[in-house]
Structure formats: structure tokens, C-alpha cells
Amino acid sequence: MKIAVFCSGNGSNFQAIIDACRKGLFKADISLMVCDNPNAFSVKRAEKEGIKSFTIERKAFSSAEEFEARIIEELKKERIELICLAGYMRILSAGFVEKYKGRILNIHPALLPSFKGTHGIKDAIDHGVKTTGVTVHFVDEEMDSGPVILQEAVKVEETDTEASLAEKIHSVEHRLYPEAIRLFIKGKLKLIGRRVKILP
Ligand code: GRF
């Protein structure tokens, strides 16, 4: 299966996906890393790993449609079958999601539907929850709202800071995302309404 990973920053999840694939957790060709930020560390990771990267800045286009159309062109060129959003800081348009319906995954650093948005870890700390976690989900037209594939809880200790909690969350992410990709590739995810049934 040909995968594209979309990033905007560090790309530690991108790295975890590459590592899991290399270890043989799933059979895939990580063909492309799409990035909207030329300074992102994920670009360096792609270079080091010999993965083609496609960096594209929104400001170079007059509309979001044109920006996405150029990305779609690249995805088609590479015959991408699965898109994994990994710290990609843009919301995909409904048109984009429709084109790749059921073939876009995202990872979020909280137990959705709690703490949607870009500050899931800080928001959980600020709210004072005792448990937060990680969610891998299918992407739909709305932000952080698609059907949940996997979730795992992470305890928030009284001594936790945003940084220490982020560290715990990231280590769960790096295990959970590859596992969700494995299930997708194996055809084990069955969508029933907005529920995801995991087949044995
Ligand atoms: C992760 O916490 C992920 O859940 C969120 O953005 C962060 C990306 O981190 N969507 P990285 O770039 O993969 O290190």
C-alpha cells in the first residue's frame, strides 16, 4: 500500500511510522511526505530516510482550493492509497476529504471528543483532568471529529507539566499510530456509521 504522510513540524510520528514499516509491522511503501512548512524537521527526516518530500506553502497560492489541487496532483502522481496526517496543521477541505474518503487517518493528543484543536495537551493540563490520552481516527469534513479507530488513556499526575505529559503522550502515539495503520492495511477496520469495528 502506498502511503503519504502529511506533516508541519517535528515529524516524530512520521519517524515512528517509518520505523514500524522497516521493522515489518505492516507492508507499505511510504512514498511521500507532504509538508506545508519548509523549515519543518520532518523535511530533514524524509531526506535522511530517502523518502520523497513535497513541500508546499499555502501562501504561494491564491486560494485553498488551488493549494489542495496541487497536493492532490502530487498524490495522484504517486498513486497514494492512504494518507496519514501526523502533526499537519491545516484542515483539509470537504472536497479533499471526499476524494480520499475513508483513506485519511489522523492522530490527536487527547481522548476525542475531548480537547479538540491544536492544543490538546495544554488544554488537558489546564482543565485539570486526571486522564487524557491519544486518539487515532478517520478524518471527516470537521476538525478532529471523524470515527475513532484506536484510543489509549494516559494518566495525568499532579506533578505533570505540559512538557512531561507531552513526552508520555508522544510515546503512546508512536505505538498507536503504526498499529492503526497495520489494521487499516490488513483490512481489519470496518466502518459502520461512525463506529469503527475492528475485525479479528
Ligand atoms: C502529535 O502530538 C499529534 O498528536 C498532533 O501533532 C503532534 C505531532 O507531533 N496531531 P510530531 O510532528 O509527529 O512529532
PDB file of C-alpha atoms and ligand atoms in Angstrom:
ATOM      1  CA  MET A   1       0.000   0.000   0.000  1.00  0.00           C
ATOM      2  CA  LYS A   2       1.319   3.423  -0.953  1.00  0.00           C
ATOM      3  CA  ILE A   3       1.224   5.877   1.921  1.00  0.00           C
ATOM      4  CA  ALA A   4       1.676   9.651   2.114  1.00  0.00           C
ATOM      5  CA  VAL A   5       2.356  11.231   5.499  1.00  0.00           C
ATOM      6  CA  PHE A   6       1.405  14.892   5.964  1.00  0.00           C
ATOM      7  CA  CYS A   7       3.451  16.928   8.460  1.00  0.00           C
ATOM      8  CA  SER A   8       4.001  20.528   9.509  1.00  0.00           C
ATOM      9  CA  GLY A   9       6.628  20.175  12.218  1.00  0.00           C
ATOM     10  CA  ASN A  10       8.872  17.771  14.067  1.00  0.00           C
ATOM     11  CA  GLY A  11       7.603  14.603  12.417  1.00  0.00           C
ATOM     12  CA  SER A  12       8.228  12.193  15.281  1.00  0.00           C
ATOM     13  CA  ASN A  13       5.085  10.288  14.300  1.00  0.00           C
ATOM     14  CA  PHE A  14       6.290  10.225  10.698  1.00  0.00           C
ATOM     15  CA  GLN A  15       9.513   8.681  12.028  1.00  0.00           C
ATOM     16  CA  ALA A  16       7.580   6.134  14.115  1.00  0.00           C
ATOM     17  CA  ILE A  17       5.611   5.100  11.016  1.00  0.00           C
ATOM     18  CA  ILE A  18       8.832   4.705   9.006  1.00  0.00           C
ATOM     19  CA  ASP A  19      10.466   2.674  11.801  1.00  0.00           C
ATOM     20  CA  ALA A  20       7.445   0.392  12.228  1.00  0.00           C
ATOM     21  CA  CYS A  21       7.326  -0.244   8.489  1.00  0.00           C
ATOM     22  CA  ARG A  22      11.047  -1.041   8.399  1.00  0.00           C
ATOM     23  CA  LYS A  23      10.583  -3.447  11.316  1.00  0.00           C
ATOM     24  CA  GLY A  24       7.894  -5.224   9.298  1.00  0.00           C
ATOM     25  CA  LEU A  25       4.838  -4.311  11.375  1.00  0.00           C
ATOM     26  CA  PHE A  26       2.987  -3.671   8.103  1.00  0.00           C
ATOM     27  CA  LYS A  27       3.757  -3.899   4.420  1.00  0.00           C
ATOM     28  CA  ALA A  28       3.679  -0.479   2.817  1.00  0.00           C
ATOM     29  CA  ASP A  29       5.577   1.912   0.673  1.00  0.00           C
ATOM     30  CA  ILE A  30       5.896   5.258   2.430  1.00  0.00           C
ATOM     31  CA  SER A  31       6.144   7.054  -0.873  1.00  0.00           C
ATOM     32  CA  LEU A  32       5.715  10.680   0.052  1.00  0.00           C
ATOM     33  CA  MET A  33       5.911  13.185   2.892  1.00  0.00           C
ATOM     34  CA  VAL A  34       3.799  16.270   2.236  1.00  0.00           C
ATOM     35  CA  CYS A  35       4.748  19.329   4.249  1.00  0.00           C
ATOM     36  CA  ASP A  36       3.382  22.880   4.331  1.00  0.00           C
ATOM     37  CA  ASN A  37       6.387  24.270   6.212  1.00  0.00           C
ATOM     38  CA  PRO A  38       9.826  24.369   4.580  1.00  0.00           C
ATOM     39  CA  ASN A  39      11.525  24.695   7.991  1.00  0.00           C
ATOM     40  CA  ALA A  40       9.907  21.609   9.470  1.00  0.00           C
ATOM     41  CA  PHE A  41      12.217  18.954  10.876  1.00  0.00           C
ATOM     42  CA  SER A  42      10.093  16.345   9.076  1.00  0.00           C
ATOM     43  CA  VAL A  43      11.720  17.538   5.820  1.00  0.00           C
ATOM     44  CA  LYS A  44      15.142  16.601   7.210  1.00  0.00           C
ATOM     45  CA  ARG A  45      13.814  13.243   8.373  1.00  0.00           C
ATOM     46  CA  ALA A  46      12.464  12.477   4.898  1.00  0.00           C
ATOM     47  CA  GLU A  47      15.791  13.405   3.354  1.00  0.00           C
ATOM     48  CA  LYS A  48      17.703  11.197   5.783  1.00  0.00           C
ATOM     49  CA  GLU A  49      15.322   8.281   5.231  1.00  0.00           C
ATOM     50  CA  GLY A  50      15.363   8.626   1.443  1.00  0.00           C
ATOM     51  CA  ILE A  51      11.651   9.403   1.274  1.00  0.00           C
ATOM     52  CA  LYS A  52      10.421  11.840  -1.332  1.00  0.00           C
ATOM     53  CA  SER A  53       9.152  15.021   0.238  1.00  0.00           C
ATOM     54  CA  PHE A  54       6.851  17.561  -1.284  1.00  0.00           C
ATOM     55  CA  THR A  55       6.972  20.925   0.442  1.00  0.00           C
ATOM     56  CA  ILE A  56       4.260  23.339  -0.482  1.00  0.00           C
ATOM     57  CA  GLU A  57       3.416  26.660   1.116  1.00  0.00           C
ATOM     58  CA  ARG A  58      -0.147  27.893   1.307  1.00  0.00           C
ATOM     59  CA  LYS A  59       0.974  31.488   0.728  1.00  0.00           C
ATOM     60  CA  ALA A  60       2.162  30.610  -2.769  1.00  0.00           C
ATOM     61  CA  PHE A  61      -1.462  30.040  -3.804  1.00  0.00           C
ATOM     62  CA  SER A  62      -4.334  32.489  -4.017  1.00  0.00           C
ATOM     63  CA  SER A  63      -6.900  30.021  -2.729  1.00  0.00           C
ATOM     64  CA  ALA A  64      -7.082  26.922  -0.540  1.00  0.00           C
ATOM     65  CA  GLU A  65      -8.604  25.050  -3.491  1.00  0.00           C
ATOM     66  CA  GLU A  66      -5.586  25.722  -5.701  1.00  0.00           C
ATOM     67  CA  PHE A  67      -3.230  24.790  -2.865  1.00  0.00           C
ATOM     68  CA  GLU A  68      -5.012  21.478  -2.299  1.00  0.00           C
ATOM     69  CA  ALA A  69      -5.351  20.808  -6.026  1.00  0.00           C
ATOM     70  CA  ARG A  70      -1.576  20.934  -6.321  1.00  0.00           C
ATOM     71  CA  ILE A  71      -1.232  18.480  -3.425  1.00  0.00           C
ATOM     72  CA  ILE A  72      -3.799  16.149  -4.982  1.00  0.00           C
ATOM     73  CA  GLU A  73      -1.866  16.265  -8.249  1.00  0.00           C
ATOM     74  CA  GLU A  74       1.213  15.025  -6.377  1.00  0.00           C
ATOM     75  CA  LEU A  75      -0.757  12.322  -4.545  1.00  0.00           C
ATOM     76  CA  LYS A  76      -2.138  11.074  -7.863  1.00  0.00           C
ATOM     77  CA  LYS A  77       1.310  11.070  -9.431  1.00  0.00           C
ATOM     78  CA  GLU A  78       2.496   8.809  -6.603  1.00  0.00           C
ATOM     79  CA  ARG A  79      -0.715   6.732  -6.697  1.00  0.00           C
ATOM     80  CA  ILE A  80      -1.222   7.272  -2.970  1.00  0.00           C
ATOM     81  CA  GLU A  81      -3.784   4.970  -1.364  1.00  0.00           C
ATOM     82  CA  LEU A  82      -3.594   6.049   2.277  1.00  0.00           C
ATOM     83  CA  ILE A  83      -2.946   9.474   3.807  1.00  0.00           C
ATOM     84  CA  CYS A  84      -1.689   9.737   7.382  1.00  0.00           C
ATOM     85  CA  LEU A  85      -1.886  13.180   8.927  1.00  0.00           C
ATOM     86  CA  ALA A  86       0.881  13.464  11.507  1.00  0.00           C
ATOM     87  CA  GLY A  87       1.026  16.912  13.010  1.00  0.00           C
ATOM     88  CA  TYR A  88      -0.308  18.535   9.831  1.00  0.00           C
ATOM     89  CA  MET A  89      -1.608  21.906  10.974  1.00  0.00           C
ATOM     90  CA  ARG A  90      -4.199  22.525   8.262  1.00  0.00           C
ATOM     91  CA  ILE A  91      -7.775  21.445   7.928  1.00  0.00           C
ATOM     92  CA  LEU A  92      -8.482  19.553   4.739  1.00  0.00           C
ATOM     93  CA  SER A  93     -11.429  20.859   2.732  1.00  0.00           C
ATOM     94  CA  ALA A  94     -14.591  18.795   2.364  1.00  0.00           C
ATOM     95  CA  GLY A  95     -13.695  18.306  -1.300  1.00  0.00           C
ATOM     96  CA  PHE A  96     -10.306  16.864  -0.439  1.00  0.00           C
ATOM     97  CA  VAL A  97     -11.767  14.555   2.212  1.00  0.00           C
ATOM     98  CA  GLU A  98     -14.412  13.358  -0.252  1.00  0.00           C
ATOM     99  CA  LYS A  99     -11.734  12.404  -2.794  1.00  0.00           C
ATOM    100  CA  TYR A 100      -9.952  10.220  -0.244  1.00  0.00           C
ATOM    101  CA  LYS A 101     -12.967   9.196   1.799  1.00  0.00           C
ATOM    102  CA  GLY A 102     -12.125   6.519   4.360  1.00  0.00           C
ATOM    103  CA  ARG A 103      -8.455   6.694   3.409  1.00  0.00           C
ATOM    104  CA  ILE A 104      -7.270   9.563   5.615  1.00  0.00           C
ATOM    105  CA  LEU A 105      -6.144   8.953   9.193  1.00  0.00           C
ATOM    106  CA  ASN A 106      -5.163  11.445  11.876  1.00  0.00           C
ATOM    107  CA  ILE A 107      -3.608  11.247  15.313  1.00  0.00           C
ATOM    108  CA  HIS A 108      -4.703  13.547  18.112  1.00  0.00           C
ATOM    109  CA  PRO A 109      -3.020  14.001  21.514  1.00  0.00           C
ATOM    110  CA  ALA A 110      -6.191  13.657  23.626  1.00  0.00           C
ATOM    111  CA  LEU A 111      -9.158  11.349  24.049  1.00  0.00           C
ATOM    112  CA  LEU A 112     -11.549  12.746  21.447  1.00  0.00           C
ATOM    113  CA  PRO A 113     -14.069  14.293  21.550  1.00  0.00           C
ATOM    114  CA  SER A 114     -12.311  15.977  24.490  1.00  0.00           C
ATOM    115  CA  PHE A 115      -9.754  18.687  23.807  1.00  0.00           C
ATOM    116  CA  LYS A 116     -10.102  19.065  20.073  1.00  0.00           C
ATOM    117  CA  GLY A 117      -7.874  21.548  18.293  1.00  0.00           C
ATOM    118  CA  THR A 118      -4.214  22.413  18.238  1.00  0.00           C
ATOM    119  CA  HIS A 119      -3.520  22.487  21.995  1.00  0.00           C
ATOM    120  CA  GLY A 120      -4.875  19.131  23.119  1.00  0.00           C
ATOM    121  CA  ILE A 121      -2.105  18.531  25.668  1.00  0.00           C
ATOM    122  CA  LYS A 122      -2.074  22.023  27.204  1.00  0.00           C
ATOM    123  CA  ASP A 123      -5.873  22.129  27.307  1.00  0.00           C
ATOM    124  CA  ALA A 124      -5.982  18.831  29.227  1.00  0.00           C
ATOM    125  CA  ILE A 125      -3.447  20.114  31.774  1.00  0.00           C
ATOM    126  CA  ASP A 126      -5.277  23.441  32.133  1.00  0.00           C
ATOM    127  CA  HIS A 127      -8.606  21.698  32.608  1.00  0.00           C
ATOM    128  CA  GLY A 128      -7.147  19.542  35.354  1.00  0.00           C
ATOM    129  CA  VAL A 129      -8.221  16.167  34.003  1.00  0.00           C
ATOM    130  CA  LYS A 130      -6.746  13.097  35.680  1.00  0.00           C
ATOM    131  CA  THR A 131      -6.713  11.069  32.475  1.00  0.00           C
ATOM    132  CA  THR A 132      -6.134  12.117  28.900  1.00  0.00           C
ATOM    133  CA  GLY A 133      -4.692  10.099  26.041  1.00  0.00           C
ATOM    134  CA  VAL A 134      -4.270   9.522  22.350  1.00  0.00           C
ATOM    135  CA  THR A 135      -6.780   9.004  19.537  1.00  0.00           C
ATOM    136  CA  VAL A 136      -6.265   7.724  16.012  1.00  0.00           C
ATOM    137  CA  HIS A 137      -9.298   8.416  13.848  1.00  0.00           C
ATOM    138  CA  PHE A 138     -10.568   8.630  10.311  1.00  0.00           C
ATOM    139  CA  VAL A 139     -10.724  12.175   9.015  1.00  0.00           C
ATOM    140  CA  ASP A 140     -14.043  13.684   8.016  1.00  0.00           C
ATOM    141  CA  GLU A 141     -15.007  17.229   7.000  1.00  0.00           C
ATOM    142  CA  GLU A 142     -14.794  18.606  10.524  1.00  0.00           C
ATOM    143  CA  MET A 143     -11.769  19.071  12.742  1.00  0.00           C
ATOM    144  CA  ASP A 144     -10.906  16.104  14.998  1.00  0.00           C
ATOM    145  CA  SER A 145     -14.364  14.650  14.556  1.00  0.00           C
ATOM    146  CA  GLY A 146     -14.142  11.514  12.405  1.00  0.00           C
ATOM    147  CA  PRO A 147     -14.743   7.906  13.516  1.00  0.00           C
ATOM    148  CA  VAL A 148     -12.368   6.703  16.228  1.00  0.00           C
ATOM    149  CA  ILE A 149     -10.085   3.797  15.336  1.00  0.00           C
ATOM    150  CA  LEU A 150      -7.932   3.404  18.456  1.00  0.00           C
ATOM    151  CA  GLN A 151      -7.655   5.226  21.751  1.00  0.00           C
ATOM    152  CA  GLU A 152      -5.355   4.793  24.697  1.00  0.00           C
ATOM    153  CA  ALA A 153      -5.535   6.542  28.045  1.00  0.00           C
ATOM    154  CA  VAL A 154      -2.607   8.355  29.649  1.00  0.00           C
ATOM    155  CA  LYS A 155      -2.722   9.287  33.347  1.00  0.00           C
ATOM    156  CA  VAL A 156      -2.049  12.877  34.305  1.00  0.00           C
ATOM    157  CA  GLU A 157      -0.049  13.043  37.532  1.00  0.00           C
ATOM    158  CA  GLU A 158      -0.217  16.062  39.824  1.00  0.00           C
ATOM    159  CA  THR A 159       3.432  16.712  39.103  1.00  0.00           C
ATOM    160  CA  ASP A 160       2.981  16.657  35.326  1.00  0.00           C
ATOM    161  CA  THR A 161       3.800  19.729  33.283  1.00  0.00           C
ATOM    162  CA  GLU A 162       2.803  20.238  29.688  1.00  0.00           C
ATOM    163  CA  ALA A 163       6.279  19.013  28.661  1.00  0.00           C
ATOM    164  CA  SER A 164       6.254  15.858  30.792  1.00  0.00           C
ATOM    165  CA  LEU A 165       2.735  14.965  29.693  1.00  0.00           C
ATOM    166  CA  ALA A 166       3.669  15.581  26.052  1.00  0.00           C
ATOM    167  CA  GLU A 167       6.523  13.128  26.417  1.00  0.00           C
ATOM    168  CA  LYS A 168       4.206  10.411  27.751  1.00  0.00           C
ATOM    169  CA  ILE A 169       1.609  11.113  25.079  1.00  0.00           C
ATOM    170  CA  HIS A 170       4.138  11.018  22.270  1.00  0.00           C
ATOM    171  CA  SER A 171       5.484   7.662  23.330  1.00  0.00           C
ATOM    172  CA  VAL A 172       1.932   6.243  23.199  1.00  0.00           C
ATOM    173  CA  GLU A 173       1.354   7.928  19.817  1.00  0.00           C
ATOM    174  CA  HIS A 174       4.429   6.316  18.357  1.00  0.00           C
ATOM    175  CA  ARG A 175       2.996   2.879  19.141  1.00  0.00           C
ATOM    176  CA  LEU A 176      -0.701   3.545  18.464  1.00  0.00           C
ATOM    177  CA  TYR A 177      -0.400   5.170  15.025  1.00  0.00           C
ATOM    178  CA  PRO A 178       1.600   2.323  13.452  1.00  0.00           C
ATOM    179  CA  GLU A 179      -0.869  -0.169  14.954  1.00  0.00           C
ATOM    180  CA  ALA A 180      -3.832   1.688  13.396  1.00  0.00           C
ATOM    181  CA  ILE A 181      -2.039   1.715  10.046  1.00  0.00           C
ATOM    182  CA  ARG A 182      -1.397  -2.016  10.349  1.00  0.00           C
ATOM    183  CA  LEU A 183      -5.101  -2.642  10.976  1.00  0.00           C
ATOM    184  CA  PHE A 184      -6.069  -0.434   8.020  1.00  0.00           C
ATOM    185  CA  ILE A 185      -3.655  -2.186   5.656  1.00  0.00           C
ATOM    186  CA  LYS A 186      -4.830  -5.616   6.821  1.00  0.00           C
ATOM    187  CA  GLY A 187      -8.418  -4.584   6.016  1.00  0.00           C
ATOM    188  CA  LYS A 188      -9.445  -5.001   9.652  1.00  0.00           C
ATOM    189  CA  LEU A 189     -11.269  -1.679  10.015  1.00  0.00           C
ATOM    190  CA  LYS A 190     -14.942  -1.823   9.178  1.00  0.00           C
ATOM    191  CA  LEU A 191     -16.855   1.426   9.267  1.00  0.00           C
ATOM    192  CA  ILE A 192     -20.431   1.098  10.492  1.00  0.00           C
ATOM    193  CA  GLY A 193     -21.985   4.553  10.641  1.00  0.00           C
ATOM    194  CA  ARG A 194     -19.499   6.465  12.745  1.00  0.00           C
ATOM    195  CA  ARG A 195     -18.311   3.378  14.569  1.00  0.00           C
ATOM    196  CA  VAL A 196     -15.187   1.516  13.614  1.00  0.00           C
ATOM    197  CA  LYS A 197     -15.405  -2.216  14.140  1.00  0.00           C
ATOM    198  CA  ILE A 198     -12.037  -3.930  14.460  1.00  0.00           C
ATOM    199  CA  LEU A 199     -12.288  -7.315  12.797  1.00  0.00           C
ATOM    200  CA  PRO A 200     -10.481 -10.268  14.400  1.00  0.00           C
TER     201      PRO A 200
HETATM  202  C1  GRF B   1       1.294  14.965  17.792  1.00  0.00           C
HETATM  203  O1  GRF B   1       1.129  15.172  19.179  1.00  0.00           O
HETATM  204  C2  GRF B   1      -0.029  14.649  17.155  1.00  0.00           C
HETATM  205  O2  GRF B   1      -0.914  14.007  18.006  1.00  0.00           O
HETATM  206  C3  GRF B   1      -0.561  16.016  16.803  1.00  0.00           C
HETATM  207  O3  GRF B   1       0.563  16.775  16.452  1.00  0.00           O
HETATM  208  C4  GRF B   1       1.719  16.242  17.088  1.00  0.00           C
HETATM  209  C5  GRF B   1       2.730  15.999  16.016  1.00  0.00           C
HETATM  210  O4  GRF B   1       3.978  15.653  16.538  1.00  0.00           O
HETATM  211  N1  GRF B   1      -1.556  15.932  15.768  1.00  0.00           N
HETATM  212  P1  GRF B   1       5.113  15.133  15.553  1.00  0.00           P
HETATM  213  O5  GRF B   1       5.322  16.206  14.486  1.00  0.00           O
HETATM  214  O6  GRF B   1       4.670  13.840  14.954  1.00  0.00           O
HETATM  215  O7  GRF B   1       6.330  14.984  16.411  1.00  0.00           O
END
